[in-house]
JSON list of C-alpha atoms in Angstrom, two decimals:
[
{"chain": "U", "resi": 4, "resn": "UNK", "atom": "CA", "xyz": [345.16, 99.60, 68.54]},
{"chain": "U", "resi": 5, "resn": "UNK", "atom": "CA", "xyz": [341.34, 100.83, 68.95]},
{"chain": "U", "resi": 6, "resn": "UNK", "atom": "CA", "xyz": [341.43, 104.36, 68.45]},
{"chain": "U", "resi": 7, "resn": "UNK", "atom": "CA", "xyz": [338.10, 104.67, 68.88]},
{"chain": "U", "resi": 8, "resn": "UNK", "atom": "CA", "xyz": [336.51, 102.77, 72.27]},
{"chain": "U", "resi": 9, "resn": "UNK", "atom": "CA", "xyz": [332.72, 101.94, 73.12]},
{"chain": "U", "resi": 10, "resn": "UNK", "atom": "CA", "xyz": [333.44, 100.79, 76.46]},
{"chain": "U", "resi": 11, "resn": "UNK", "atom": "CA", "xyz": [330.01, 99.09, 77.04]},
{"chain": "U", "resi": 12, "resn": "UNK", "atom": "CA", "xyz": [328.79, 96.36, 74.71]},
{"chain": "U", "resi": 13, "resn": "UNK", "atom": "CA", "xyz": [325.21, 96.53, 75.63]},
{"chain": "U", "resi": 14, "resn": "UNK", "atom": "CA", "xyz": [322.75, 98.71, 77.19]},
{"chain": "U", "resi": 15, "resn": "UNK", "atom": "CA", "xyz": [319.42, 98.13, 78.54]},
{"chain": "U", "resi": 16, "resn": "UNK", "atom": "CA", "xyz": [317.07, 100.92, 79.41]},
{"chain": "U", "resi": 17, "resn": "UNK", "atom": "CA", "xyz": [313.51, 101.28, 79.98]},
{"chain": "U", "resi": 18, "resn": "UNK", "atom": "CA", "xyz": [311.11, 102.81, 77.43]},
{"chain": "U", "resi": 19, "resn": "UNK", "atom": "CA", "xyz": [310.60, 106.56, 77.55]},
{"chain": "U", "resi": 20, "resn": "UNK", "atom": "CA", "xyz": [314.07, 107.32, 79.74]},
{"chain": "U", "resi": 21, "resn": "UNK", "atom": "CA", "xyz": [316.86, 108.30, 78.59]},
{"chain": "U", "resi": 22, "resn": "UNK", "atom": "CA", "xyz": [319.71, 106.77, 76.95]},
{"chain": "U", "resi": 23, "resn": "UNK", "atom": "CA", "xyz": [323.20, 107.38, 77.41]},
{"chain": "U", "resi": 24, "resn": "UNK", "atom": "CA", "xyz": [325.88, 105.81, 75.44]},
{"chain": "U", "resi": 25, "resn": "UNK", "atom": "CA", "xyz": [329.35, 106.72, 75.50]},
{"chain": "U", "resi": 26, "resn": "UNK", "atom": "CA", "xyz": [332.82, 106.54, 73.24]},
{"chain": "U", "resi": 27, "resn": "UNK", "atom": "CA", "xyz": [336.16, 107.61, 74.20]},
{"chain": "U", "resi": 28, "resn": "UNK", "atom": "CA", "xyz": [338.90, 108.32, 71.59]},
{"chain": "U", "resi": 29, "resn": "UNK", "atom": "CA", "xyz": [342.86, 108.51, 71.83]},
{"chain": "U", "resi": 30, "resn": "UNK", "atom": "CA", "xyz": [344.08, 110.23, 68.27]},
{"chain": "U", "resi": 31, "resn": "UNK", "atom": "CA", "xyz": [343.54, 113.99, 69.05]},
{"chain": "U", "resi": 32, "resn": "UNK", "atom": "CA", "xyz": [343.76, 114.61, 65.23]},
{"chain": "U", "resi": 33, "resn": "UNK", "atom": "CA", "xyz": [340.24, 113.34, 65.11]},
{"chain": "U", "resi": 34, "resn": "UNK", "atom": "CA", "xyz": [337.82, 117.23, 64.61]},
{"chain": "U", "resi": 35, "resn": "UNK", "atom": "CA", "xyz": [334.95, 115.11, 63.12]},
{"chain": "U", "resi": 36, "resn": "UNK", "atom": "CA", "xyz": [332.58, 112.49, 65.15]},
{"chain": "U", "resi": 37, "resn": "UNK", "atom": "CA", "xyz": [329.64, 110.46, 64.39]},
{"chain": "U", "resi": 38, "resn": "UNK", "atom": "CA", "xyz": [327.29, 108.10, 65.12]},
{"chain": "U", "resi": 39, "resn": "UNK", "atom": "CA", "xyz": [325.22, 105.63, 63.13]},
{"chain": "U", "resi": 40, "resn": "UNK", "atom": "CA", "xyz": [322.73, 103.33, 64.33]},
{"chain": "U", "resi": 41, "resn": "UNK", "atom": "CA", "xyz": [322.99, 99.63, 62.60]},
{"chain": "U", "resi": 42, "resn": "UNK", "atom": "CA", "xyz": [319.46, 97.02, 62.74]},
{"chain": "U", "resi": 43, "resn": "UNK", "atom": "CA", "xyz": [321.28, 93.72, 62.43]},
{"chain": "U", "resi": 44, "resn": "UNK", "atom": "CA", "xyz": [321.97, 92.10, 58.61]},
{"chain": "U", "resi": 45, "resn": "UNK", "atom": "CA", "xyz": [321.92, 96.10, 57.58]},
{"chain": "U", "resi": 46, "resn": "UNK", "atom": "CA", "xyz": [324.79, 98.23, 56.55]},
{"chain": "U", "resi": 47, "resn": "UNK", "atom": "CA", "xyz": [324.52, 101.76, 59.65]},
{"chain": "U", "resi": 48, "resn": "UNK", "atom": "CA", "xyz": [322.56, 104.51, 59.02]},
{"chain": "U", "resi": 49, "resn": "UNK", "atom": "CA", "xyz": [323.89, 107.94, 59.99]},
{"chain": "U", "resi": 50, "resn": "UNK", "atom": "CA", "xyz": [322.19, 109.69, 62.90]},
{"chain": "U", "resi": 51, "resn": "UNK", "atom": "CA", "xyz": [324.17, 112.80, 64.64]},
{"chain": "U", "resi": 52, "resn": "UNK", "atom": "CA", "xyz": [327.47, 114.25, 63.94]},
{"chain": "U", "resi": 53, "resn": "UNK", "atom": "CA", "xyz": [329.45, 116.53, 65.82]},
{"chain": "U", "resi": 54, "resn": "UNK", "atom": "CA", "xyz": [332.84, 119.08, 64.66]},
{"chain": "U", "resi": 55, "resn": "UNK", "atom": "CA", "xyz": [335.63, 119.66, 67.08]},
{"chain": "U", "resi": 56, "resn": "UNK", "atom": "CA", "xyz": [334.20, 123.45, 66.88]},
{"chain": "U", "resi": 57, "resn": "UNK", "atom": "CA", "xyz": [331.24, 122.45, 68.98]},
{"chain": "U", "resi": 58, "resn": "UNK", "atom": "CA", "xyz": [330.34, 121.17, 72.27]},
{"chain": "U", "resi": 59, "resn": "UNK", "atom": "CA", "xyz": [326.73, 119.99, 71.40]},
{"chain": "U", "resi": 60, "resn": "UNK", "atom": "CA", "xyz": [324.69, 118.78, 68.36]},
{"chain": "U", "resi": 61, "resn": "UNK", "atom": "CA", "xyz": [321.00, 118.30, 68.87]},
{"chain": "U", "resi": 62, "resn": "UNK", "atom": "CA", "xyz": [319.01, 116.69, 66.49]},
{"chain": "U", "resi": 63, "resn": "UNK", "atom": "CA", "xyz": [315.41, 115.81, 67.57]},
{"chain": "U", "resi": 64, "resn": "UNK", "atom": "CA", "xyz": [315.51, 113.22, 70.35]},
{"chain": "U", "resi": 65, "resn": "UNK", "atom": "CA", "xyz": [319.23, 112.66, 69.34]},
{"chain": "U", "resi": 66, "resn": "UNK", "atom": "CA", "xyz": [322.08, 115.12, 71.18]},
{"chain": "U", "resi": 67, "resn": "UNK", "atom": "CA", "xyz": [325.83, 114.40, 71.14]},
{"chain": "U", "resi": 68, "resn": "UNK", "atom": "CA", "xyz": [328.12, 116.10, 73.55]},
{"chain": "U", "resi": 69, "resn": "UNK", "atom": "CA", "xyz": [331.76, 116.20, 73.00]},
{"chain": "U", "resi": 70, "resn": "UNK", "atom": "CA", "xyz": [334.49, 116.78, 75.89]},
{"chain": "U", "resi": 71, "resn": "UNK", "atom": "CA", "xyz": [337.46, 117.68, 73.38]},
{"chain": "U", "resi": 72, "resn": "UNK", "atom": "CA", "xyz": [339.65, 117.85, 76.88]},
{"chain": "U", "resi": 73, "resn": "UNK", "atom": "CA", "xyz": [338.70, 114.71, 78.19]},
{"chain": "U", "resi": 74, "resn": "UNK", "atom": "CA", "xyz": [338.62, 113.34, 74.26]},
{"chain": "U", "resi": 75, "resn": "UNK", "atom": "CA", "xyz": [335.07, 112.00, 75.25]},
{"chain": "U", "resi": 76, "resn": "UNK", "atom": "CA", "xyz": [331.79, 112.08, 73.72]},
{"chain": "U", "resi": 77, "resn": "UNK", "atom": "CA", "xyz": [328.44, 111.08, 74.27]},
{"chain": "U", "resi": 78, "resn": "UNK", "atom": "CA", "xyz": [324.80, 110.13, 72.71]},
{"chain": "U", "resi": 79, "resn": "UNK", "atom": "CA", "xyz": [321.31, 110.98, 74.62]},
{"chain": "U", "resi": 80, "resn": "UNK", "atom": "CA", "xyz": [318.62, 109.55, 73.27]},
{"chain": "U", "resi": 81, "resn": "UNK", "atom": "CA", "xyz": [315.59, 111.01, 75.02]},
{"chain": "U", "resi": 82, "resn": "UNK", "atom": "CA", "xyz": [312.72, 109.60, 75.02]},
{"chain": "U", "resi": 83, "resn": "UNK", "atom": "CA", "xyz": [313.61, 105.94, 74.20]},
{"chain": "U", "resi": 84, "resn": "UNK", "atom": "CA", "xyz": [311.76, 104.25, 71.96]},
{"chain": "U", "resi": 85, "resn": "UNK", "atom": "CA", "xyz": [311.22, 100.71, 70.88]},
{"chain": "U", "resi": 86, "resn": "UNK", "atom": "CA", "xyz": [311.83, 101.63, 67.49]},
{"chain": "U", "resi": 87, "resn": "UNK", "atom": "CA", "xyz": [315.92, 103.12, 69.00]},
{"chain": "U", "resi": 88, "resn": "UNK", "atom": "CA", "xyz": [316.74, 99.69, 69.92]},
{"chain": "U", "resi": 89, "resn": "UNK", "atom": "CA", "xyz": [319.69, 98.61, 67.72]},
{"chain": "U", "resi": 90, "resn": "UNK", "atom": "CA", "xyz": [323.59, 98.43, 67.83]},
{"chain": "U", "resi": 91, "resn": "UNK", "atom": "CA", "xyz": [324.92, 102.16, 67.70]},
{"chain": "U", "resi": 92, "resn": "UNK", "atom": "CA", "xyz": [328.32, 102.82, 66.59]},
{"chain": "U", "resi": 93, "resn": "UNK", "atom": "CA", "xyz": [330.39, 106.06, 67.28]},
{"chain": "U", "resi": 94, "resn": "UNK", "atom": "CA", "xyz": [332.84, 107.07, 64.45]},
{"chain": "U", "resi": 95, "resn": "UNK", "atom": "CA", "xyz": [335.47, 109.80, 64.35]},
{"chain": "U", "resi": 96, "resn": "UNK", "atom": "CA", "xyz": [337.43, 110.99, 61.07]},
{"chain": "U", "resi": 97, "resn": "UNK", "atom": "CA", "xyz": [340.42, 113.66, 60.71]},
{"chain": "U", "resi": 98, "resn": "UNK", "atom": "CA", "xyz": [338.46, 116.16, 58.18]},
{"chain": "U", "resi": 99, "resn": "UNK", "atom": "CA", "xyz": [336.15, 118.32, 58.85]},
{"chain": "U", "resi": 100, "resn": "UNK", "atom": "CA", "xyz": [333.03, 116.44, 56.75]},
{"chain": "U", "resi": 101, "resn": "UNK", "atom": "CA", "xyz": [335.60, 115.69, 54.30]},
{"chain": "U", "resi": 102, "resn": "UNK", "atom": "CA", "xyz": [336.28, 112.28, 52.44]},
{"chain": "U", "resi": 103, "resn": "UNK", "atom": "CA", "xyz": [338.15, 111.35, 55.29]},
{"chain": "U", "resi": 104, "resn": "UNK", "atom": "CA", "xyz": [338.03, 107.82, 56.45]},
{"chain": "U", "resi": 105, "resn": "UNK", "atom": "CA", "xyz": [336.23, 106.87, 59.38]},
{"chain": "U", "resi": 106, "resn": "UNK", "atom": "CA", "xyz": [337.42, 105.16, 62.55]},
{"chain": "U", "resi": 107, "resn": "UNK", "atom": "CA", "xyz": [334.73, 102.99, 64.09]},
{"chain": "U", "resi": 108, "resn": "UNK", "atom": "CA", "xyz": [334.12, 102.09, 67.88]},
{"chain": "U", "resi": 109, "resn": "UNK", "atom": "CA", "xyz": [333.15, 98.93, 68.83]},
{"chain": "U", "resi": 110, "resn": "UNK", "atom": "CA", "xyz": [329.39, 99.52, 69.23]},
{"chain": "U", "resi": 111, "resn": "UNK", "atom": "CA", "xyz": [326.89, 99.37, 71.92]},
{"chain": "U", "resi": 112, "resn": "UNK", "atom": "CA", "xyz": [323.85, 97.10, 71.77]},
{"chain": "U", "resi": 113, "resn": "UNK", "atom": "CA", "xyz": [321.13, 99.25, 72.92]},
{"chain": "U", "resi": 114, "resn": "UNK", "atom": "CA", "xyz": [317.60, 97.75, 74.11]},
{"chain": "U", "resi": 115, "resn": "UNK", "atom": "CA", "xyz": [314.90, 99.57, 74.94]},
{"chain": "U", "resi": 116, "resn": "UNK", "atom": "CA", "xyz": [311.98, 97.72, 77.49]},
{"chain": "U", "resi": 117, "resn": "UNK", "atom": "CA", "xyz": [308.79, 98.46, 76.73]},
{"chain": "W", "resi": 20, "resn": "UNK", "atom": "CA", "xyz": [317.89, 111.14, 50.59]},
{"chain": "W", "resi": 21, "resn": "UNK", "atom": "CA", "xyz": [321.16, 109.35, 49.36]},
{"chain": "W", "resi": 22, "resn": "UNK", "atom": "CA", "xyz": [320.80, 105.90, 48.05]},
{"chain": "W", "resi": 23, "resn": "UNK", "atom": "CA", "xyz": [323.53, 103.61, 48.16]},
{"chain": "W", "resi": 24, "resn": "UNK", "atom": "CA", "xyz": [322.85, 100.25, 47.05]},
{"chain": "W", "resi": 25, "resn": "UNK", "atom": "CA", "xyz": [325.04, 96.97, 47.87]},
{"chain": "W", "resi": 26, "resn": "UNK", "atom": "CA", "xyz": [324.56, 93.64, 45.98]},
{"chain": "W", "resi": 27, "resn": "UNK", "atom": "CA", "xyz": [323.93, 91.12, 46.68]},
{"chain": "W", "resi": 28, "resn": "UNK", "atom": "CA", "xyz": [322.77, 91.11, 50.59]},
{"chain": "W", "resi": 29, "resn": "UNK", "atom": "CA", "xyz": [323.70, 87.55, 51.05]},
{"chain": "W", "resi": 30, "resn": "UNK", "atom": "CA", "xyz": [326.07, 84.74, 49.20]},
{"chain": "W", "resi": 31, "resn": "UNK", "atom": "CA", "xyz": [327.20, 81.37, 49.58]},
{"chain": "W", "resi": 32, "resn": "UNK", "atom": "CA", "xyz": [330.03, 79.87, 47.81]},
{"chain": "W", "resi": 33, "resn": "UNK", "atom": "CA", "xyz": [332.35, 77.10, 47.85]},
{"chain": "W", "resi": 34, "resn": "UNK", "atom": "CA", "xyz": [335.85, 77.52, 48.86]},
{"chain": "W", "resi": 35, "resn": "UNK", "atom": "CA", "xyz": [338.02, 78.45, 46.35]},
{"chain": "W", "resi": 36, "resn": "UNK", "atom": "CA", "xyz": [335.69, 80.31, 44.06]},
{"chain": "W", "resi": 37, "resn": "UNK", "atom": "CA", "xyz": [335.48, 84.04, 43.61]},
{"chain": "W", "resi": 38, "resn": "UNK", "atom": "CA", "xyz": [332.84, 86.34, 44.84]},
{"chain": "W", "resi": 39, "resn": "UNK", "atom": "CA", "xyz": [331.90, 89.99, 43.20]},
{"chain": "W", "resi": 40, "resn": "UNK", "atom": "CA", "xyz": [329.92, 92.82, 45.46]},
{"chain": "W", "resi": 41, "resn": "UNK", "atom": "CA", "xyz": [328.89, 95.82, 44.01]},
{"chain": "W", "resi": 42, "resn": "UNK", "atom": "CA", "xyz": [328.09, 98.97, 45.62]},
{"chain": "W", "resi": 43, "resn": "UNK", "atom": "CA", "xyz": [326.01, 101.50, 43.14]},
{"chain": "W", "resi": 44, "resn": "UNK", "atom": "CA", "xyz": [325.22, 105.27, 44.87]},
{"chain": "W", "resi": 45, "resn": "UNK", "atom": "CA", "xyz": [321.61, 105.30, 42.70]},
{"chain": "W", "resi": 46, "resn": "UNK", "atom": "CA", "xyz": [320.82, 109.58, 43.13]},
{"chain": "W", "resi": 47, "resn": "UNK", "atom": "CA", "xyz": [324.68, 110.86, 43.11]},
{"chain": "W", "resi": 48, "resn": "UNK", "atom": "CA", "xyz": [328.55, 110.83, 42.01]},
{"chain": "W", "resi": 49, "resn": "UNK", "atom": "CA", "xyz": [330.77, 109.11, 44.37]},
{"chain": "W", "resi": 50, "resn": "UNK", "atom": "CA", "xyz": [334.72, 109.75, 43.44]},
{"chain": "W", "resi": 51, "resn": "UNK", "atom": "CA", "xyz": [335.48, 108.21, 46.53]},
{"chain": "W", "resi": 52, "resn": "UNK", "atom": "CA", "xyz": [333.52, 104.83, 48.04]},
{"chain": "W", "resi": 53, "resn": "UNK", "atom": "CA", "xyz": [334.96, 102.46, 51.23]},
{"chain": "W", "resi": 54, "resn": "UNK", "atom": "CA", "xyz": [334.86, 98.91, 52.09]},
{"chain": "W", "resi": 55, "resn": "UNK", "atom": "CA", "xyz": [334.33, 97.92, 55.29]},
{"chain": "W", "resi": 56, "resn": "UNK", "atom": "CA", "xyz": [334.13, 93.94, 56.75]},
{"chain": "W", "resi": 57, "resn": "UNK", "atom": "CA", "xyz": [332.39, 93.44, 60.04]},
{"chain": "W", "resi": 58, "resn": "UNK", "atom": "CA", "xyz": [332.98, 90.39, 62.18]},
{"chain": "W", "resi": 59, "resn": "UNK", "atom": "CA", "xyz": [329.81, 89.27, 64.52]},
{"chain": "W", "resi": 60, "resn": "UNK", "atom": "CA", "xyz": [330.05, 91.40, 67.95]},
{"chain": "W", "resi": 61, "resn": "UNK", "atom": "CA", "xyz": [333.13, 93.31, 66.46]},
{"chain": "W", "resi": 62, "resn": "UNK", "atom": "CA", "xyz": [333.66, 97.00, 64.83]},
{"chain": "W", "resi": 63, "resn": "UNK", "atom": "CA", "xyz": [333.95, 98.22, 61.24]},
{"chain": "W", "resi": 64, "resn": "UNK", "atom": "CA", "xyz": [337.08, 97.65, 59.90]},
{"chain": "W", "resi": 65, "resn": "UNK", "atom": "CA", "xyz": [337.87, 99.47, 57.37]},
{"chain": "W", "resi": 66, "resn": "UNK", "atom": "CA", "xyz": [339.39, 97.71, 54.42]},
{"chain": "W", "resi": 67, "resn": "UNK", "atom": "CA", "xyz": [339.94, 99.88, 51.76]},
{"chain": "W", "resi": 68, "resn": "UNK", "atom": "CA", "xyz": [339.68, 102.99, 50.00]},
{"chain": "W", "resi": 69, "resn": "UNK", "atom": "CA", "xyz": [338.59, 103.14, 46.45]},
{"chain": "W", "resi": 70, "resn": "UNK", "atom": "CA", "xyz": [338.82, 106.08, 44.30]},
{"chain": "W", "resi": 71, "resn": "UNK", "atom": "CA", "xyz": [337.51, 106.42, 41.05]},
{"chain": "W", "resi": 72, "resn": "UNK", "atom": "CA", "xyz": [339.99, 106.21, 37.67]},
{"chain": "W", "resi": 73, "resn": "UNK", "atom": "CA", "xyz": [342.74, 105.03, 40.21]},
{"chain": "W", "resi": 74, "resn": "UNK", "atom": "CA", "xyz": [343.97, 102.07, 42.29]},
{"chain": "W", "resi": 75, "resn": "UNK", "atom": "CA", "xyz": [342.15, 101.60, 45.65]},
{"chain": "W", "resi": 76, "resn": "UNK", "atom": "CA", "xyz": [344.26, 102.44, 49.14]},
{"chain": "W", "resi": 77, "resn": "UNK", "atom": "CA", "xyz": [344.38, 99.13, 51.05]},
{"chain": "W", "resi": 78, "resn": "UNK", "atom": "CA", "xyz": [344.66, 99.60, 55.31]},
{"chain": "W", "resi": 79, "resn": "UNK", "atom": "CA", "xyz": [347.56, 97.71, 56.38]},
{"chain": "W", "resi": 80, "resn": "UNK", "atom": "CA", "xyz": [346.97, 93.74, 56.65]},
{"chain": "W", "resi": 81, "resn": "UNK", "atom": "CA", "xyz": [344.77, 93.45, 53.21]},
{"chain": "W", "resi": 82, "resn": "UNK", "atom": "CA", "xyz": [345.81, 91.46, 50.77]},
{"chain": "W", "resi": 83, "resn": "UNK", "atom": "CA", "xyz": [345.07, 93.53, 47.79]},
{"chain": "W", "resi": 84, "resn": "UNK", "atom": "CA", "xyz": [345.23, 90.16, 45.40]},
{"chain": "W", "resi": 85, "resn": "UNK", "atom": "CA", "xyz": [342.91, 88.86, 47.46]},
{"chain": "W", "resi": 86, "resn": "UNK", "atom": "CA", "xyz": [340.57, 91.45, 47.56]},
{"chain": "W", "resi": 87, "resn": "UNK", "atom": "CA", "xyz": [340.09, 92.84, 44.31]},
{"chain": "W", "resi": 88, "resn": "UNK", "atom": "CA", "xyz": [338.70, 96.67, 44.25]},
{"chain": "W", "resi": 89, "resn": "UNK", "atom": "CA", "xyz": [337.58, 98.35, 40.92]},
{"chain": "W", "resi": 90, "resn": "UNK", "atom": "CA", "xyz": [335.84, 101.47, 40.91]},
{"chain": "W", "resi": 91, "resn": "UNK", "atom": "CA", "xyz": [335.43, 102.30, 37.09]},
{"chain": "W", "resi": 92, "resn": "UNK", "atom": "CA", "xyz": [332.63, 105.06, 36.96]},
{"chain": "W", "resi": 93, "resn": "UNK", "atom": "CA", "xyz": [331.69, 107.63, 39.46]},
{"chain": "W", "resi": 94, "resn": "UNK", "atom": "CA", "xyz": [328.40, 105.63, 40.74]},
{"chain": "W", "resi": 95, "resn": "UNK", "atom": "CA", "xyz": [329.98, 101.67, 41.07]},
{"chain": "W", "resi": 96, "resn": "UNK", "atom": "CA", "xyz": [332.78, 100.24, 42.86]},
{"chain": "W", "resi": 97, "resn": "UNK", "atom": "CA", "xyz": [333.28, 96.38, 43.10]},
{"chain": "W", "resi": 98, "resn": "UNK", "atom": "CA", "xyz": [334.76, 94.10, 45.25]},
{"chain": "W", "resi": 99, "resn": "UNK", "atom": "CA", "xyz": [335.94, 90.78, 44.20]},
{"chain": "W", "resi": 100, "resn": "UNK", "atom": "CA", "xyz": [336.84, 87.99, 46.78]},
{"chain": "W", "resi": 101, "resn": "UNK", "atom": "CA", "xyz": [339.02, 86.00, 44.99]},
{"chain": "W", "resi": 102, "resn": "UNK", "atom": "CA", "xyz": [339.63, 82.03, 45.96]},
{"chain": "W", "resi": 103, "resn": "UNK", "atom": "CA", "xyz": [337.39, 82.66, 48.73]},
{"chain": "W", "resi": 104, "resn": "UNK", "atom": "CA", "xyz": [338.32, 80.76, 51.65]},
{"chain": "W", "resi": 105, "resn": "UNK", "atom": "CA", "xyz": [335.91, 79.69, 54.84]},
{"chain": "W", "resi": 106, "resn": "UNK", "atom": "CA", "xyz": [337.85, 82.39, 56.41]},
{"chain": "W", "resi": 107, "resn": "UNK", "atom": "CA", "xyz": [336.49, 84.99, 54.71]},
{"chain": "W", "resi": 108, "resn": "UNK", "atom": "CA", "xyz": [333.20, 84.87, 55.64]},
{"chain": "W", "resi": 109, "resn": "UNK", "atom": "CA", "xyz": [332.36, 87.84, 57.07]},
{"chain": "W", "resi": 110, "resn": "UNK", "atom": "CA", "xyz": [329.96, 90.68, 56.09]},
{"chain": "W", "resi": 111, "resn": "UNK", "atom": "CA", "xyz": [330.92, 93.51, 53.71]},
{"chain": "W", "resi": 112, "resn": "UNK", "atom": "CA", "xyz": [329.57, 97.03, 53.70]},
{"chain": "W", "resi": 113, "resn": "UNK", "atom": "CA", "xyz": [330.03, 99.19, 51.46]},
{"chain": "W", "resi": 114, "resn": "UNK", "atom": "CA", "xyz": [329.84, 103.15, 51.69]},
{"chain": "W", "resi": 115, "resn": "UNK", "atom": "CA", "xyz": [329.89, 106.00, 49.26]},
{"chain": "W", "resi": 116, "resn": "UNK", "atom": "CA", "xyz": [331.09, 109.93, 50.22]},
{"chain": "W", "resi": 117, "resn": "UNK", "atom": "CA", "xyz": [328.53, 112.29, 49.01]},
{"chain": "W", "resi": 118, "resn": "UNK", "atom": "CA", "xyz": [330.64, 115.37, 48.65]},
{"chain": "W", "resi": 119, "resn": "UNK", "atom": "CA", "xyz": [327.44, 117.52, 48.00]},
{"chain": "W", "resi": 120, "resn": "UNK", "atom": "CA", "xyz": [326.04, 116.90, 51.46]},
{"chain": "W", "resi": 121, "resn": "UNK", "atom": "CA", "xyz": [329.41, 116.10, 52.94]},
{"chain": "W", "resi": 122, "resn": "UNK", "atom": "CA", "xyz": [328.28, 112.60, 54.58]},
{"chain": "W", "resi": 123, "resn": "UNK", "atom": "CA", "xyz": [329.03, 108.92, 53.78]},
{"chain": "W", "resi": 124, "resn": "UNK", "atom": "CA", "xyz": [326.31, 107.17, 52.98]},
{"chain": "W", "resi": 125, "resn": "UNK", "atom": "CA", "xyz": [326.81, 102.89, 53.60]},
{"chain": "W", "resi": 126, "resn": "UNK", "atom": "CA", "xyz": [324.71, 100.27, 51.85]},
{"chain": "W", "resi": 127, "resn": "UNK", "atom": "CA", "xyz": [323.02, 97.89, 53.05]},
{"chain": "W", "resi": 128, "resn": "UNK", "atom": "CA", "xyz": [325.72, 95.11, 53.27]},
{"chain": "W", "resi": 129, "resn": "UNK", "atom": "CA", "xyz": [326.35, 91.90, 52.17]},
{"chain": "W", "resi": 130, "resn": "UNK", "atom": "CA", "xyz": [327.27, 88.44, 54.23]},
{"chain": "W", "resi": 131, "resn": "UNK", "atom": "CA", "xyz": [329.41, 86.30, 52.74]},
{"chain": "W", "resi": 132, "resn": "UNK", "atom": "CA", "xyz": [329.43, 82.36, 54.05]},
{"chain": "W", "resi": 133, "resn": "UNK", "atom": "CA", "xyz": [332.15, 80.45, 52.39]},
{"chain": "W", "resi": 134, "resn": "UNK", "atom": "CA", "xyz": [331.67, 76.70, 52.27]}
]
């Protein structure tokens, strides 16, 4: 039972546009979301997180919108860069930046085209 | 930032032998640290929880006598692969909870090919 979806497994998108990637969740205990970005042979690095409290998290290039309602959220990247292309992987936990354990999504390949 | 560091990044062994991973957070206390297995194309999967001074929390389907978790100070946790079989080859990452900055923090991972 994936709890945590990443509907598309890759992504292509041409440098300096923007990038959209997407993860849908189904446990509505989950108040705490996240995504890392993972090179290949590499454990993920954290990039953006997002409470239940909040709608939008910007971060640099790097927003995440959550649709608590629709139990939806989503990653811009904007401008893409070479250097962005890399498997991203939304997560989603039940604590509010607590110890929690994290649910993982099935990741999105992301390429950016020079 | 955080440091967590996972050894050793890559290891080949023969089927039946045992294989140990550590994961060391280098700048901070971890009471709590998670192992995660990834196979190719597929998520995280968590494995287990391990909390320091007690037995590890195993997600349903481990075999917790195969998968040996020790986490004896507040900066290491080990895993230990026992009888390793071609089946477990997979790659194992690591992460510790920094409770001062309220994020995990994952290592860099490890793949494990079993002969």
């Amino acid at each position: 039972d994936q709890q945590v979806k990443q509907n598309s497994p890759s992504l292509s998108v041409q440098e300096g546009r923007i990038s959209i990637l997407n993860c849908d969740y189904t446990n509505s205990m989950f108040d705490y979301f996240l995504w890392y970005k993972k090179y290949p042979a590499e454990g993920p690095t954290f990039l953006i997180s997002i409470s239940s409290i909040k709608d939008k998290n910007e971060d640099g290039r790097f927003t995440v919108f959550l649709n608590k309602s629709a139990k939806h959220l989503s990653l811009h990247i904007v401008p893409s860069q070479p250097g962005d292309s890399a498997v991203y992987f939304c997560a989603a936990s039940g604590t509010l930046g607590g110890n929690e354990k994290l649910t993982f999504g099935t990741g999105t390949r992301l390429t950016i085209i020079p | 930032g955080a440091v967590v560091s996972q050894h050793p990044s890559r290891v080949i062994c023969k089927s039946g032998t045992s294989v140990k991973i550590e994961c060391r957070s280098l700048d901070f206390q971890a009471t709590t640290m998670f192992w995660y297995r990834q196979f190719p194309k597929k998520s995280l999967m968590l494995m287990a929880t391990s909390n320091e001074g007690s037995k590890a929390t195993y997600e349903q389907g481990v075999e917790k006598d195969k998968f040996l978790i020790n986490h004896a100070s507040l900066t290491l946790s080990t895993l230990t692969v026992t009888s390793a079989h071609p089946e477990d080859s997979s790659f194992y990452i690591c992460s510790a909870y920094h409770r001062g900055g309220e994020k995990l923090f994952f290592g860099s991972g490890t793949q494990l090919s079993v002969l």
